[in-house]
Coordinates of C-alpha atoms in Angstrom, one line a residue:
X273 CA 36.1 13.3 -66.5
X274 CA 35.3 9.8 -66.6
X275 CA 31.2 9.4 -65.9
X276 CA 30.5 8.8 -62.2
X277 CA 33.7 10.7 -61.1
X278 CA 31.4 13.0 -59.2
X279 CA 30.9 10.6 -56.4
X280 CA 34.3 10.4 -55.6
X281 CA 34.8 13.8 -54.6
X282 CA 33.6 13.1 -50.8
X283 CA 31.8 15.7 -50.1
X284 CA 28.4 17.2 -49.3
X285 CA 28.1 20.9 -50.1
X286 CA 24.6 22.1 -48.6
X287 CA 25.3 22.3 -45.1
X288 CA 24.0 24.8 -42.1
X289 CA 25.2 28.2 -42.2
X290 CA 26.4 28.9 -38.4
X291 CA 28.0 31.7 -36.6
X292 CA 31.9 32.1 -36.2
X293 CA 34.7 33.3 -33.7
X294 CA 36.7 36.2 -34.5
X295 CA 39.1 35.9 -37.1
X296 CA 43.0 36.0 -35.6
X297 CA 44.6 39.1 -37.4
X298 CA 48.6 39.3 -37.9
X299 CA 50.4 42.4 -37.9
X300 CA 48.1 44.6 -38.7
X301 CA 48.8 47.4 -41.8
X302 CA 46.4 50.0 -40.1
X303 CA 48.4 49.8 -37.2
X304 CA 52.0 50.8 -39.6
X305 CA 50.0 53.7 -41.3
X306 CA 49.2 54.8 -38.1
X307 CA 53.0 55.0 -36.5
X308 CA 53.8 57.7 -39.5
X309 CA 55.0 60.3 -37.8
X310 CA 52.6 63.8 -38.5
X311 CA 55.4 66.5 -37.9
X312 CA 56.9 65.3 -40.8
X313 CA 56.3 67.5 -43.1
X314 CA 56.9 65.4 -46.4
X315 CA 54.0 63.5 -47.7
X316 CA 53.0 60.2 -46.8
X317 CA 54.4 57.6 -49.7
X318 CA 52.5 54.4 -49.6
X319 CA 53.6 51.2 -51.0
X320 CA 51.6 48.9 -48.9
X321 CA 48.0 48.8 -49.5
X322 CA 48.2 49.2 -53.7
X323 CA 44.9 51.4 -54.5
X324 CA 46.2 53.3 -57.4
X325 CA 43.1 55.6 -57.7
X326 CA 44.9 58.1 -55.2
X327 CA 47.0 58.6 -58.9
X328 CA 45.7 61.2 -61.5
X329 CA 47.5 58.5 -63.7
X330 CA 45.4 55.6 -63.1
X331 CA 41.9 57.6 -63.5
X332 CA 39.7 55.0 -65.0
X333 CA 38.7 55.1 -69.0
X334 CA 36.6 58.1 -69.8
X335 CA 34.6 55.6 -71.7
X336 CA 33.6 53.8 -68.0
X337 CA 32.6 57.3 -66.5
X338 CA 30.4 58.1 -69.3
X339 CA 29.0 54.7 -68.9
X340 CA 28.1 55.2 -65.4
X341 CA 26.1 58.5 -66.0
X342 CA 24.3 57.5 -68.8
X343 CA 23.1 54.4 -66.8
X344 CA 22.1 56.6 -64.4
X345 CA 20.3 59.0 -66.4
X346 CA 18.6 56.0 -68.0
X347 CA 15.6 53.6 -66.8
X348 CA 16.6 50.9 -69.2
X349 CA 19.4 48.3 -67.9
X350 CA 19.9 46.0 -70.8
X351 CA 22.3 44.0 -69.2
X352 CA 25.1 42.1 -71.4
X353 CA 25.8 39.0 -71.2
X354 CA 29.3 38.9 -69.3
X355 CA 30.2 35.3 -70.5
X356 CA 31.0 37.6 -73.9
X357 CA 34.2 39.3 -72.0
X358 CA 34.7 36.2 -70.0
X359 CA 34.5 33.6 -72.8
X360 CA 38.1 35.2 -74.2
X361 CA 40.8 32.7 -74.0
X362 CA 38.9 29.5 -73.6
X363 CA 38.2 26.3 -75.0
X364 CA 34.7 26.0 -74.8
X365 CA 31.6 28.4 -74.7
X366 CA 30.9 29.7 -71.2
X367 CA 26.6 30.0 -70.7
X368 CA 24.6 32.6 -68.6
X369 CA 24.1 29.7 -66.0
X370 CA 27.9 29.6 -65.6
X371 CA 28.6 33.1 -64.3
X372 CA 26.5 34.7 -61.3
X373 CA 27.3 38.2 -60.7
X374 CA 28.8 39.3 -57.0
X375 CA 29.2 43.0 -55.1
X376 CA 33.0 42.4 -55.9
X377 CA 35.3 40.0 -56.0
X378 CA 35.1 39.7 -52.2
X379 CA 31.7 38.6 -52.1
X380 CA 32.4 35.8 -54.9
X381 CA 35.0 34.5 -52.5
X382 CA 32.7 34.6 -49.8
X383 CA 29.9 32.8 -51.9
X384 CA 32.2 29.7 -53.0
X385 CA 34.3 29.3 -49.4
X386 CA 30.5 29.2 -47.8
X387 CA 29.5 26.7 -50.1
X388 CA 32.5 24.4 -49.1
X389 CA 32.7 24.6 -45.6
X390 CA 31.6 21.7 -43.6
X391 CA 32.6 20.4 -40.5
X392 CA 36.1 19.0 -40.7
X393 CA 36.5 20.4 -43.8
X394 CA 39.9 21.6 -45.1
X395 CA 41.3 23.9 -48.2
X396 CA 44.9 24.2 -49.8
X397 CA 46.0 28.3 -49.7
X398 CA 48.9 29.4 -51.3
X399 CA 52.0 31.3 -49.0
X400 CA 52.5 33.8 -49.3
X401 CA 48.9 34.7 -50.2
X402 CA 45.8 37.2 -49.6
X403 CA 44.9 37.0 -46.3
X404 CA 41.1 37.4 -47.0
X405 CA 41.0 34.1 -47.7
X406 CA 42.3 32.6 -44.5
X407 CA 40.1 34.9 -42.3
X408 CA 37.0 34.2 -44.1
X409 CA 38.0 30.5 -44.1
X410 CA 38.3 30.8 -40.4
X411 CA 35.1 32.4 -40.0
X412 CA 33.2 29.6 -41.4
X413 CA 35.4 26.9 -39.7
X414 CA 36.8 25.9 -43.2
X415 CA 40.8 24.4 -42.0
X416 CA 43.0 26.4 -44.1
X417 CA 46.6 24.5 -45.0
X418 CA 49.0 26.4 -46.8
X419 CA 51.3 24.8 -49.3
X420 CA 54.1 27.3 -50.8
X421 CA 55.2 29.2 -54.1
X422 CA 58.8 28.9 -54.4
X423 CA 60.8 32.3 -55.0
X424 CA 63.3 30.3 -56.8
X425 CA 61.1 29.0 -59.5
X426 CA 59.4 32.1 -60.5
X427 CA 57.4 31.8 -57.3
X428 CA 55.3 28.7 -58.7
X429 CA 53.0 26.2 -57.1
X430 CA 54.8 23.8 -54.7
X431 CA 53.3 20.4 -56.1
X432 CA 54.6 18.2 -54.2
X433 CA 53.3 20.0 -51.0
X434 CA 50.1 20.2 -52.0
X435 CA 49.7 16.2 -52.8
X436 CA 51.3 15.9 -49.9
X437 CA 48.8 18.5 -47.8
X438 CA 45.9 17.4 -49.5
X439 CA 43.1 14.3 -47.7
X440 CA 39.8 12.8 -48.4
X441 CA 38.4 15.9 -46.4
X442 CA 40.0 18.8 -48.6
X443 CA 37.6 20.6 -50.9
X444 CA 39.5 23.0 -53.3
X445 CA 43.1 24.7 -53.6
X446 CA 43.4 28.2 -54.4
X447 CA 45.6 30.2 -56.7
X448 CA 45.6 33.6 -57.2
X449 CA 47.5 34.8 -60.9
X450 CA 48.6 37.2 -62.1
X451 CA 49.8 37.1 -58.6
X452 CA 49.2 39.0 -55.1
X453 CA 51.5 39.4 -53.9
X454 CA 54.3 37.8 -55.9
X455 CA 53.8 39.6 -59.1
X456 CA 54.1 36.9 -60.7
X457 CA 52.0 35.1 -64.0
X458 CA 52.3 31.6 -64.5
X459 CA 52.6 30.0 -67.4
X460 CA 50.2 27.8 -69.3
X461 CA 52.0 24.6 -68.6
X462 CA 52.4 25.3 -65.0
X463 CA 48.6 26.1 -64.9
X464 CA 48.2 22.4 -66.9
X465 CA 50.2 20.5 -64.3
X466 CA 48.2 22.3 -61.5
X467 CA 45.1 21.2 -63.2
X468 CA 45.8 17.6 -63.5
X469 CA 47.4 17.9 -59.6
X470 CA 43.9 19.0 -58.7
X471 CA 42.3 16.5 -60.8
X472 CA 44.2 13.4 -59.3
X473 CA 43.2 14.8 -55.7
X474 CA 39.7 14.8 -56.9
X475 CA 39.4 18.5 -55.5
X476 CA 38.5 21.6 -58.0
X477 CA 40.4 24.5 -57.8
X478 CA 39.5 28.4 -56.9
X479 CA 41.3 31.0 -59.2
X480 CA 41.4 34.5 -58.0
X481 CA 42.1 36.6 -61.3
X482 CA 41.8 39.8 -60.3
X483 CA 44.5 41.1 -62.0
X484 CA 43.7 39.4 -65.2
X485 CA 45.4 40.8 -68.4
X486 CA 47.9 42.9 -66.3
X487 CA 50.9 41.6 -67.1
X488 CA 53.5 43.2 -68.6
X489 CA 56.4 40.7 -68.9
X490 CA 57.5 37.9 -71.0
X491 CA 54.9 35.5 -69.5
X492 CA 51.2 36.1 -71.5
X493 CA 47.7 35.5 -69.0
X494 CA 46.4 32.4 -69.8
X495 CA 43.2 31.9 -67.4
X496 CA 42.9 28.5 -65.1
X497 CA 39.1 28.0 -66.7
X498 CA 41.4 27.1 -70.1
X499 CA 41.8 23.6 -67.8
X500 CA 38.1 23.2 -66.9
X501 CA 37.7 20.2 -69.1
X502 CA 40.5 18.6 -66.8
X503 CA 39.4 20.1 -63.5
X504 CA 36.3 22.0 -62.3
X505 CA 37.4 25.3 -61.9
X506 CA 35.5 28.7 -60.1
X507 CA 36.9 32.1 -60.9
X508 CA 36.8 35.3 -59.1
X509 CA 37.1 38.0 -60.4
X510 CA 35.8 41.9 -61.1
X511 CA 36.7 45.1 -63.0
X512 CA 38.1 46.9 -60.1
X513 CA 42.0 46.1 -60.9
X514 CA 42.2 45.9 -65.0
X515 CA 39.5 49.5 -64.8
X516 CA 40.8 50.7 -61.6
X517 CA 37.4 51.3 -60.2
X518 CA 37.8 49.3 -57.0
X519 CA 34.6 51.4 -55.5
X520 CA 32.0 50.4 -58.0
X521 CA 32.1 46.8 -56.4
X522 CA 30.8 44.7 -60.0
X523 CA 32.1 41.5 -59.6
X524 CA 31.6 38.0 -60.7
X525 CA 32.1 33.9 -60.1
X526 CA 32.1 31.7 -63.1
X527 CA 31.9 27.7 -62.9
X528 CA 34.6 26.4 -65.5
X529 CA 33.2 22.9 -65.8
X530 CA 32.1 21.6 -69.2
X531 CA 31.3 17.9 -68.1
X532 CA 29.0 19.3 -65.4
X533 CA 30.8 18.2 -62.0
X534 CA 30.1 20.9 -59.7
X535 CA 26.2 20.7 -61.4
X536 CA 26.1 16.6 -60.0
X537 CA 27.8 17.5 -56.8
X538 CA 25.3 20.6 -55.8
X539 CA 27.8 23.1 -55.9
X540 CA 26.0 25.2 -58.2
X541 CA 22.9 25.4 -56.4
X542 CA 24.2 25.8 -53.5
X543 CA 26.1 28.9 -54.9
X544 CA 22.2 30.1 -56.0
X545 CA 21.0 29.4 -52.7
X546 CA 23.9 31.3 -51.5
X547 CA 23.8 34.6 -53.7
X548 CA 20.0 34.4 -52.9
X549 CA 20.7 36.0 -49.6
X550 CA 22.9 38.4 -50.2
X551 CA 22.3 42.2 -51.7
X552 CA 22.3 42.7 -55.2
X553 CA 25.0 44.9 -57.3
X554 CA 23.7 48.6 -57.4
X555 CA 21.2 48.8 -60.4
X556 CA 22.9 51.7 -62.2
X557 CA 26.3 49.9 -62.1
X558 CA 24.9 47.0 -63.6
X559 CA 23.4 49.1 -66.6
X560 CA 27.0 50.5 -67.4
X561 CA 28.9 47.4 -67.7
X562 CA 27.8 46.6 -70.9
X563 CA 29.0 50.2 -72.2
X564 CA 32.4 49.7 -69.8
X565 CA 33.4 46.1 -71.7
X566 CA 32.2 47.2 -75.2
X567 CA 33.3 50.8 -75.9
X568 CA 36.6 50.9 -73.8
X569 CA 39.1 51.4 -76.0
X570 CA 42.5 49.6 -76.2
X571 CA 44.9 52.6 -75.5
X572 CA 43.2 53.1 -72.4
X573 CA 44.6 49.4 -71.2
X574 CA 48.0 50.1 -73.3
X575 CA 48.9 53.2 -71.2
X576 CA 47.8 51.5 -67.1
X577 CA 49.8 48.0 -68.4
X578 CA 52.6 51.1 -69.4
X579 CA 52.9 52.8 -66.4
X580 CA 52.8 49.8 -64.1
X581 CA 55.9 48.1 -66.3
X582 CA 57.7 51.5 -65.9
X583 CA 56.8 51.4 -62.1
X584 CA 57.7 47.7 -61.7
X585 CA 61.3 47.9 -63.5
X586 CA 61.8 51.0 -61.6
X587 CA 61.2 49.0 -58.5
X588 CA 62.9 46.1 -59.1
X589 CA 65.8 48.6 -60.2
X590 CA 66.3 50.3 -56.9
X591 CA 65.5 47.3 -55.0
X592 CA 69.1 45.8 -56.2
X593 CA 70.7 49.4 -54.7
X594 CA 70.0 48.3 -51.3
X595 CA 72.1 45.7 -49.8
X596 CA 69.4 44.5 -47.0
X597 CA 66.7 43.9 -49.5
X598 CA 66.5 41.2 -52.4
X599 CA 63.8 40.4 -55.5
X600 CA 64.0 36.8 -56.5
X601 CA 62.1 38.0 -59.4
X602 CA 61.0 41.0 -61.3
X603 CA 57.0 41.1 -61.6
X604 CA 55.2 40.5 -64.7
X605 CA 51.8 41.3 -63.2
X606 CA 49.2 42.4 -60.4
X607 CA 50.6 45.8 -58.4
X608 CA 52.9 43.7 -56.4
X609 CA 56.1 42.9 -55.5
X610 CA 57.4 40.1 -52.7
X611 CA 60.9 41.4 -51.6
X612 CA 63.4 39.4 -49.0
X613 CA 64.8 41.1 -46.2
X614 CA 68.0 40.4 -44.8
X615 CA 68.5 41.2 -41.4
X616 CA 71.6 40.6 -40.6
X617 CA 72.5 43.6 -42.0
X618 CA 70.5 45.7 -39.6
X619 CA 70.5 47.1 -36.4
X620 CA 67.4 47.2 -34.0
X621 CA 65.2 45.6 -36.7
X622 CA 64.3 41.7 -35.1
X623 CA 61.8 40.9 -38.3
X624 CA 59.4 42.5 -41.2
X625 CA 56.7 44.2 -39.5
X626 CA 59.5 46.1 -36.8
X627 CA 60.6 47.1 -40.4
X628 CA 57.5 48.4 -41.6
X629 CA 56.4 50.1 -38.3
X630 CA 60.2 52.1 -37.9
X631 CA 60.0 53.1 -41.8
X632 CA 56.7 54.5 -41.4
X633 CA 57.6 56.4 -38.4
X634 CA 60.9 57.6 -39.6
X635 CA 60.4 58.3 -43.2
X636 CA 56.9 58.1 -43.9
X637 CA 57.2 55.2 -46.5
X638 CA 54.4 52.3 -45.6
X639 CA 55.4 49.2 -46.7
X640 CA 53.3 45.7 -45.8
X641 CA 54.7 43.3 -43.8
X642 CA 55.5 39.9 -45.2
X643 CA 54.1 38.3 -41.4
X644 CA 50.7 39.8 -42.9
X645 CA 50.4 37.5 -45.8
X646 CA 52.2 34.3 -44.3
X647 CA 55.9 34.8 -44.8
X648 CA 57.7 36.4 -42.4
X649 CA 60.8 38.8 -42.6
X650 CA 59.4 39.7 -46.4
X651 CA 58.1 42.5 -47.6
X652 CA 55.7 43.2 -49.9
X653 CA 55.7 46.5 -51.8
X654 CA 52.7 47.4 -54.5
X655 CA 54.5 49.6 -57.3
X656 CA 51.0 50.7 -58.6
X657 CA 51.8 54.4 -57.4
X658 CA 53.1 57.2 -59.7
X659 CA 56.6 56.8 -60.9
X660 CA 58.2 60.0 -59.5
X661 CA 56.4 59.2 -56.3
X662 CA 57.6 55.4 -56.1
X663 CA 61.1 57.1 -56.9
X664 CA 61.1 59.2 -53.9
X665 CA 60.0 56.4 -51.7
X666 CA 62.6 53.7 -53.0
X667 CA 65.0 57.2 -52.0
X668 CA 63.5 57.0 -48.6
X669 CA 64.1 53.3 -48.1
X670 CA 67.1 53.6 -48.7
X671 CA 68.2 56.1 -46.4
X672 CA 66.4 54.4 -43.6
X673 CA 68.4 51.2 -44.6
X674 CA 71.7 52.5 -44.9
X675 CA 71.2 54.3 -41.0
X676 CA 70.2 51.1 -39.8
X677 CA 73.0 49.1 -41.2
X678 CA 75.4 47.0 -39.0
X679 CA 78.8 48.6 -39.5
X680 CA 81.2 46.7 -41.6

């Protein structure tokens, strides 16, 4: 960017921390696992949360459980340097000052939406999206407007909505990729025109990448910090998905700005002043990553990447089988899956989470309501489960569908 640019962001970022309502809730997904019925005596299939570690196949890299004991066994936490691991796939040379460690992806989230909220303040989210975002967003009176991913276009960015969303008040626009709950991975040159979208709003953008490097499709992972040159960029992210160790909480937020933006604007110390208060990662976790990133061999990602593409073309297979549900796309990424429900064809089902609730309590199948995540009469359906156990469940759906169908 141009010199001076900075000023023309708008905005202020050290601000007042004050207390917040409650957050509004949707349809809650406790409240579906909670309607399975308990005579039944077949066990409980779920779909909707997507924690695979409840899988024997998804156990986590022998060479990340060694890692943990010897940390703990040991007094010396030689920590490495994660801009090594997150350097991979960019232009430029990340630095230790660009990457401050969180408890999780969660708390990284919480670090960078508290250092944007002001009063009057608004942010772009994507729809259908996470919804931790919005409710921590609400919590700190940051206005959340949504613009949309379009099913039809591989569910992509809609552009035009979010120059037309966007004002002199809004302070970032999110994106989460490989996608939750899409499944989806954009592509490089959609992540280029989002970039230079964010750039001409003068706002920087939040990545949430998670899921990065699982993909399993045609599409390859190309991080947003590729575009920091164009567009300050902060990422999320942690090792719980691509290790599937969402318990050890070791996350991290990385600022993805080589011509020093968020450094002019006080972003970045206002993320330090931020992290200052909170709790710090567990000392013995922090002493195994360096073991977990170096010594984990490749086979170990080969085989989870395998059985989540077995999982996902399974589930995109017996998804076409049932009339009353449709996939726009088949996922190339994350655990997830968005999946359109057609009503029309059912009886005593009014919308998505009547759906989810009835399936739960009729076959034992939880599924998430699309209302949850902003787009109503979807579903999302996480295919990170063991494949003869997604098979059953997709078995189950069914059956429930065809006894609620209208006749024909």
């Amino acid at each position: 960017m141009e010199n001076g640019a900075e000023s023309k962001w708008g905005f202020q970022v050290k601000q007042e921390l004050k207390p917040a309502p409650a957050v509004t809730v949707r349809t809650s997904l406790a409240s579906i696992i909670g309607s399975v019925n308990t005579n039944d005596p077949r066990p409980v299939i779920s779909l909707g949360p997507g924690d695979p570690t409840t899988f024997p196949c998804f156990r986590t890299a022998t060479e990340a459980e060694d890692a943990i004991v010897d940390a703990v066994r040991s007094a010396n936490f030689n920590f490495l340097q994660l801009e090594d691991y997150l350097n991979r796939g960019l232009p430029y040379k990340l630095s230790p000052d660009d990457v401050y460690i969180t408890l999780g992806c969660k708390q990284a989230i919480e670090v960078i939406l508290t250092v944007l909220a002001r009063p009057g303040a608004n942010i772009l989210l994507p729809r259908p999206g996470w919804p931790f975002y919005e409710g921590f967003a609400n919590l700190k009176h940051l206005e959340v407007r949504h613009f949309d991913l379009l099913p039809e276009k591989g569910w992509e960015v809609d552009l035009d909505a979010v120059e037309a969303l966007a004002d002199e008040n809004t302070v970032a626009m999110v994106i989460i990729n490989p996608g939750n709950p899409c499944g989806n991975v954009f592509t490089c040159q959609h992540l280029q025109k989002i970039a230079e979208t964010a750039r001409k709003l003068r706002i920087m953008v939040i990545a949430d990448e998670v899921y990065e490097h699982l993909t399993f499709g045609s599409t390859p992972y190309t991080p947003m910090g590729a575009f920091g040159s164009v567009v300050p960029v902060i990422t999320v992210g942690s090792i719980s998905k691509r290790w599937v160790v969402p318990g050890w909480r070791f996350g991290w937020l990385v600022t993805n700005d080589p011509n020093g933006i968020l450094q002019k604007i006080g972003v970045v110390d206002s993320i330090k002043d931020c992290l200052s208060i909170y709790s710090d990662i567990p000392t013995f976790i922090q002493g195994a990553v360096p073991q977990i990133l170096e010594k984990t061999k490749e086979d170990f990602f080969s085989k989870i990447i395998g059985i989540l593409k077995e999982s996902a073309e399974l589930c995109y297979d017996r998804i076409k089988e049932i009339p009353c549900l449709t996939c726009p796309n088949k996922p190339e990424g994350s655990m997830f899956v968005m999946v359109k429900l057609n009503l029309s064809l059912l009886e005593d089902i009014n919308d998505d989470s009547q759906f989810a609730l009835k399936l739960a309590q009729e076959e034992s199948v939880i599924v998430t309501p699309g209302e949850t995540l902003g787009l109503g009469n979807w579903l999302r359906i996480a295919f990170s489960v063991e494949p003869s156990a997604l098979e059953e469940g997709f078995g189950r759906i069914k059956a429930f569908c065809q006894r609620h169908s209208k006749p024909q």
